[in-house]
CSV table of C-alpha atoms in Angstrom, one decimal:
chain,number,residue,atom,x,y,z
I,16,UNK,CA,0.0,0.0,0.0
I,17,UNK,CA,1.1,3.2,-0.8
I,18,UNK,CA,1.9,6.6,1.3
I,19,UNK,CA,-1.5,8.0,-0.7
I,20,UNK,CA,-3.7,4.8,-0.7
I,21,UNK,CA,-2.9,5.0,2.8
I,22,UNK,CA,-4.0,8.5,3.8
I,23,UNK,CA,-7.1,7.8,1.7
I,24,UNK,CA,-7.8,5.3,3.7
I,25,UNK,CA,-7.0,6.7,6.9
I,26,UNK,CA,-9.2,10.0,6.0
I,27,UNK,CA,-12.5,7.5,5.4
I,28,UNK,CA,-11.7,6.3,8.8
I,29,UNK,CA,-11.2,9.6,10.0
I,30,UNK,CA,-14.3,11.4,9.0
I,31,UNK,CA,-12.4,12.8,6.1
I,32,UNK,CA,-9.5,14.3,8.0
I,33,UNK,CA,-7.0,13.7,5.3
I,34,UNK,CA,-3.2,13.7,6.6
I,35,UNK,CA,-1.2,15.1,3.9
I,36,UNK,CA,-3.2,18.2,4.4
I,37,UNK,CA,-2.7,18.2,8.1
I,38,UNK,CA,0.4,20.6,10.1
I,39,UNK,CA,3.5,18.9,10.0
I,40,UNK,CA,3.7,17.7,13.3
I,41,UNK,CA,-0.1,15.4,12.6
I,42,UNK,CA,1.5,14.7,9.2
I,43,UNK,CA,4.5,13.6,10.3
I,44,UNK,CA,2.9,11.4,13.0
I,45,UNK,CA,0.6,10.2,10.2
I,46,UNK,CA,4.0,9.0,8.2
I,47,UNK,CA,6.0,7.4,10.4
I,48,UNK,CA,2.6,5.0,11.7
I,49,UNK,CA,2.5,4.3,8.3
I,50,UNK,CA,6.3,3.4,7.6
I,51,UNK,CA,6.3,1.6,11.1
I,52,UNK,CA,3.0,-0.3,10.4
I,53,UNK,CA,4.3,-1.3,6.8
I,54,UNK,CA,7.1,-3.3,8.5
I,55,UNK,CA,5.0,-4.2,11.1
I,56,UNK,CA,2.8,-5.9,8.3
I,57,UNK,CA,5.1,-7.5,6.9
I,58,UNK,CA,6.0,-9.5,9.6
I,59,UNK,CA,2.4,-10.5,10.1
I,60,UNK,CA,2.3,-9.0,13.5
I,61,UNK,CA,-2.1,-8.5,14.1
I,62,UNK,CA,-3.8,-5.0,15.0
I,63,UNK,CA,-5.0,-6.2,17.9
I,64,UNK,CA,-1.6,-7.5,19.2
I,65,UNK,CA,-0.2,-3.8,18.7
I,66,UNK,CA,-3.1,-2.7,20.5
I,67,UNK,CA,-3.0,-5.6,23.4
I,68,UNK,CA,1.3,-4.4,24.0
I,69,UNK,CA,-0.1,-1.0,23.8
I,70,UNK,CA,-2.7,-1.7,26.9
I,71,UNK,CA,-0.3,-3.3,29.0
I,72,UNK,CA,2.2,-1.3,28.6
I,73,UNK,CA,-0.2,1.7,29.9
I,74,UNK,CA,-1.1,-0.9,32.7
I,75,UNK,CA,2.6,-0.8,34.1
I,76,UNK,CA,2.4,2.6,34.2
I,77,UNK,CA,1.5,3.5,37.5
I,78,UNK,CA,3.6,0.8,39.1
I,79,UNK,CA,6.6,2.6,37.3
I,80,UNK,CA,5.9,5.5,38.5
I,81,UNK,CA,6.6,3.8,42.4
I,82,UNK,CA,9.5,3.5,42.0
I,83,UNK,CA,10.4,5.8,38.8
I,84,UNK,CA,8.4,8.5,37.1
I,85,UNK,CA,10.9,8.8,34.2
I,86,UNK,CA,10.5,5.2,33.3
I,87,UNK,CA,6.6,5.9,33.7
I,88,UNK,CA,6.9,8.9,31.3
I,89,UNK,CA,9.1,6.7,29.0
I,90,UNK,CA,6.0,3.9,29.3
I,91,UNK,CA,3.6,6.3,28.4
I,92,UNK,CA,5.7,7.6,25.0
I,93,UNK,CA,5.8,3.7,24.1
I,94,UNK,CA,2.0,3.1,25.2
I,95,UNK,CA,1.3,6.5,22.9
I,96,UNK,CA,3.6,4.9,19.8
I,97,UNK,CA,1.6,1.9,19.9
I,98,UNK,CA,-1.9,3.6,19.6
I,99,UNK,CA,-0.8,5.2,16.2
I,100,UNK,CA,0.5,1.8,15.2
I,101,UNK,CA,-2.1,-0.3,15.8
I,102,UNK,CA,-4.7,1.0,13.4
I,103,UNK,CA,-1.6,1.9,10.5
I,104,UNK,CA,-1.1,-1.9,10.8
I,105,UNK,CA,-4.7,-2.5,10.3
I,106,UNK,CA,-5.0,-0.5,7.6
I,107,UNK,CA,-2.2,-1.6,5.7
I,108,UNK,CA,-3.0,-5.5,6.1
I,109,UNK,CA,-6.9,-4.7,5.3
I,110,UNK,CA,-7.9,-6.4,8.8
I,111,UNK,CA,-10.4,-3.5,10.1
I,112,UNK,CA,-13.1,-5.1,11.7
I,113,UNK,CA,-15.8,-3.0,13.9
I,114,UNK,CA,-14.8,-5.6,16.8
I,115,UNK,CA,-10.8,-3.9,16.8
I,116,UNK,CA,-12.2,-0.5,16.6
I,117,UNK,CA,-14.5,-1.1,20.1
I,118,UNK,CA,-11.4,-2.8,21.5
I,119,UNK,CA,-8.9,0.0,20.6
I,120,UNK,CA,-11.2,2.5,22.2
I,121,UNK,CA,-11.7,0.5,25.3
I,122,UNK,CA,-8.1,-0.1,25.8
I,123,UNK,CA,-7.6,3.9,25.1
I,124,UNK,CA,-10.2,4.8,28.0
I,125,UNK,CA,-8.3,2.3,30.2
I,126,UNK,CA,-4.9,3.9,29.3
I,127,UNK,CA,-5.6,6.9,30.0
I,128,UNK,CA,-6.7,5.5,33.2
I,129,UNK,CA,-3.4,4.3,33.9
I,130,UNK,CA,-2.0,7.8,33.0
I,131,UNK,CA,-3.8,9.7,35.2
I,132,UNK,CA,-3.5,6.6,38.3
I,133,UNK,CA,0.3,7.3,37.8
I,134,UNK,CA,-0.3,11.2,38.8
I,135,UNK,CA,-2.0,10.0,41.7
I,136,UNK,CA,0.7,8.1,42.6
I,137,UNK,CA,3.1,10.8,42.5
I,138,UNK,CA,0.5,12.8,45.1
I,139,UNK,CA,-2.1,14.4,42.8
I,140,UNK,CA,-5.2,14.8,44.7
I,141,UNK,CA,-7.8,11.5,44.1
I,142,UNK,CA,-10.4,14.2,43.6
I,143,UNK,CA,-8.7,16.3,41.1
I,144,UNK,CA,-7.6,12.8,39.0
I,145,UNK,CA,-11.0,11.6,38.7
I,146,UNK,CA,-12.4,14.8,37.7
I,147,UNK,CA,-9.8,14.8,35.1
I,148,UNK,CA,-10.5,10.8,34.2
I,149,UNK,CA,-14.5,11.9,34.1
I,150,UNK,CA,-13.8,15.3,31.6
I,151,UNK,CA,-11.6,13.3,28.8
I,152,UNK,CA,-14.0,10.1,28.9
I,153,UNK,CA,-17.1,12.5,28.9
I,154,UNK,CA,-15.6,14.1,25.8
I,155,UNK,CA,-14.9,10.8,24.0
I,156,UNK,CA,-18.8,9.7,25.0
I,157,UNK,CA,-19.6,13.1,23.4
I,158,UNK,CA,-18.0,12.6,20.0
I,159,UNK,CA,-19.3,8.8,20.0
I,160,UNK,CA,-23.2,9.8,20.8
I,161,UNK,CA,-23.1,12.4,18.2
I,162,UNK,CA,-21.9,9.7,15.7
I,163,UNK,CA,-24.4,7.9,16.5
I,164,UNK,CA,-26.8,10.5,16.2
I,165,UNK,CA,-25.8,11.4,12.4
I,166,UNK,CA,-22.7,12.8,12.6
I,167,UNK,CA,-20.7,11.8,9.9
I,168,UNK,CA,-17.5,13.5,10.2
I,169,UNK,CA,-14.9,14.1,13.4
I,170,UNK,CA,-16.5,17.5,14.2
I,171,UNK,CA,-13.5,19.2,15.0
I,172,UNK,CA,-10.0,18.2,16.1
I,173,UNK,CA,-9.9,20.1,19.8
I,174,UNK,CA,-7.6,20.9,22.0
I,175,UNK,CA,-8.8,17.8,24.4
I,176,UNK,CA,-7.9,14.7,21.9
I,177,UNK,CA,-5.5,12.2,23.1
I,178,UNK,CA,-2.6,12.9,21.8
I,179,UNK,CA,-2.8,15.7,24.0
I,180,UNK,CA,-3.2,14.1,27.0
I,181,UNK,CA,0.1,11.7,26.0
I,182,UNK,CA,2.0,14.7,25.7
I,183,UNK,CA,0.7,16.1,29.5
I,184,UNK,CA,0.7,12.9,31.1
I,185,UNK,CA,4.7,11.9,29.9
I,186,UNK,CA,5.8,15.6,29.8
I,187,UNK,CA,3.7,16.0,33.1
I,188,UNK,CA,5.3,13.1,35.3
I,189,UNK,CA,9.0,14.7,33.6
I,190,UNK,CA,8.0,17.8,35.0
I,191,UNK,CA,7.1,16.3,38.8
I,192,UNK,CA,10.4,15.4,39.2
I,193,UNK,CA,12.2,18.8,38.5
I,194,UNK,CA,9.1,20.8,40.4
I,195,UNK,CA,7.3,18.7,43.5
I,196,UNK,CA,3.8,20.2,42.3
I,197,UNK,CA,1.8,16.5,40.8
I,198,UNK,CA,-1.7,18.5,41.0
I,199,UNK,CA,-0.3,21.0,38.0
I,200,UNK,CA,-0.3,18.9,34.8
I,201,UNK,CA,-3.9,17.1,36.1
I,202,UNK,CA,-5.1,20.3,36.3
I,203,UNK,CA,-3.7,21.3,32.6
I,204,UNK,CA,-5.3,18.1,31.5
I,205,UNK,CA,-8.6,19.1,33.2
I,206,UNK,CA,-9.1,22.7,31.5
I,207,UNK,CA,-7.8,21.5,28.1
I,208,UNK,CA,-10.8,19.1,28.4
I,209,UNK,CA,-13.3,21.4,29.5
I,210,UNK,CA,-11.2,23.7,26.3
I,211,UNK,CA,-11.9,20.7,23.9
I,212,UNK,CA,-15.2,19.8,24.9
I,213,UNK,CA,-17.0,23.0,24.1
I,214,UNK,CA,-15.2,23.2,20.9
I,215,UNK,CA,-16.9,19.4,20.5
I,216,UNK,CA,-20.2,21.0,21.6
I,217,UNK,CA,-20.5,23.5,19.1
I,218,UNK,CA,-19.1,21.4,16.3
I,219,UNK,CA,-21.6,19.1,17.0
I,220,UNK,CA,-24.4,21.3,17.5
I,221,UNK,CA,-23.8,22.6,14.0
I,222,UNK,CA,-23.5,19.0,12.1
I,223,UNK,CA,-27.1,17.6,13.8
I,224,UNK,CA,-28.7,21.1,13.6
């Protein structure tokens, strides 16, 4: 499969967010799952295996962070890796299948999960990290019910989608250990939610008007 077939492919999965006309950072992220996913392919390694390593690598992260929150942060940039991966490999080998979509989102939810148990590890408040948990699963519910309500495109790519909580939770635990203050990434986490989900609200307010 080509770099093009690919996008294409990746864009009807997407609701027509095509790649190559994406910033260069999403681009380049786009790429590299697809050169990593073509090898991955090749070697007849399954979607839902890259999607199984990805989960329990997420899993270990809170133990990590016990004894390490650099090797927790360097868990959660492998757990992220392996959530672009997973679909590019399913893509590429033609194996979507409704079933690995529901499973990669579940395993996402309980990921992210993991990130956020990690924080409280570190001494984030309980409250504050299930406030956090509630906001980023309540926008994913959002974004789901609205597809299922007619919406046929992503709505809007906010400032609340996961790869930016990867980049808080692995930057965030990095940051613990230089300043003793766990509660500040979880509460960048929580008002980049709240941020993304009213820019979900009114995307999808305008698509089912």
């Amino acid at each position: 499969m080509t770099w093009d077939d690919y996008a294409e492919a990746w864009s009807g999965l997407h609701g027509g967010f095509d790649p190559r006309r994406a910033s260069p950072v999403v681009r380049g992220w786009v790429l590299t799952a697809y050169t990593v996913g073509v090898w991955l392919g090749r070697r007849r390694v399954s979607p839902m295996t890259v999607t199984t390593i990805g989960l329990l690598v997420c899993v270990a992260v809170p133990f990590a962070a016990r004894g390490s929150l650099l090797l927790a942060a360097f868990l959660i940039l492998v757990a992220a890796a392996a959530d672009g991966l997973d679909g590019a490999v399913a893509v590429i080998t033609d194996r979507v299948t409704k079933i690995g979509f529901v499973y990669d989102s579940v395993a996402d939810r309980i990921g992210e999960l993991a990130w956020l148990a990690a924080f409280w590890v570190a001494g984030a408040p309980g409250w504050l990290v299930t406030a956090a948990g509630a906001a980023s699963w309540l926008h994913e519910y959002v974004r789901a019910r609205a597809s299922a309500a007619g919406m046929s495109e992503i709505g809007v790519v906010t400032v609340g989608e996961r790869p930016t909580r990867a980049l808080i939770a692995g930057l965030g635990l990095v940051l613990i250990t230089v300043i003793d203050r766990p509660w500040l990434p979880v509460a960048l986490w929580l008002a980049l939610q709240f941020a993304g989900l009213a820019q979900l609200s009114v995307a999808v307010r305008r698509a089912l008007r």
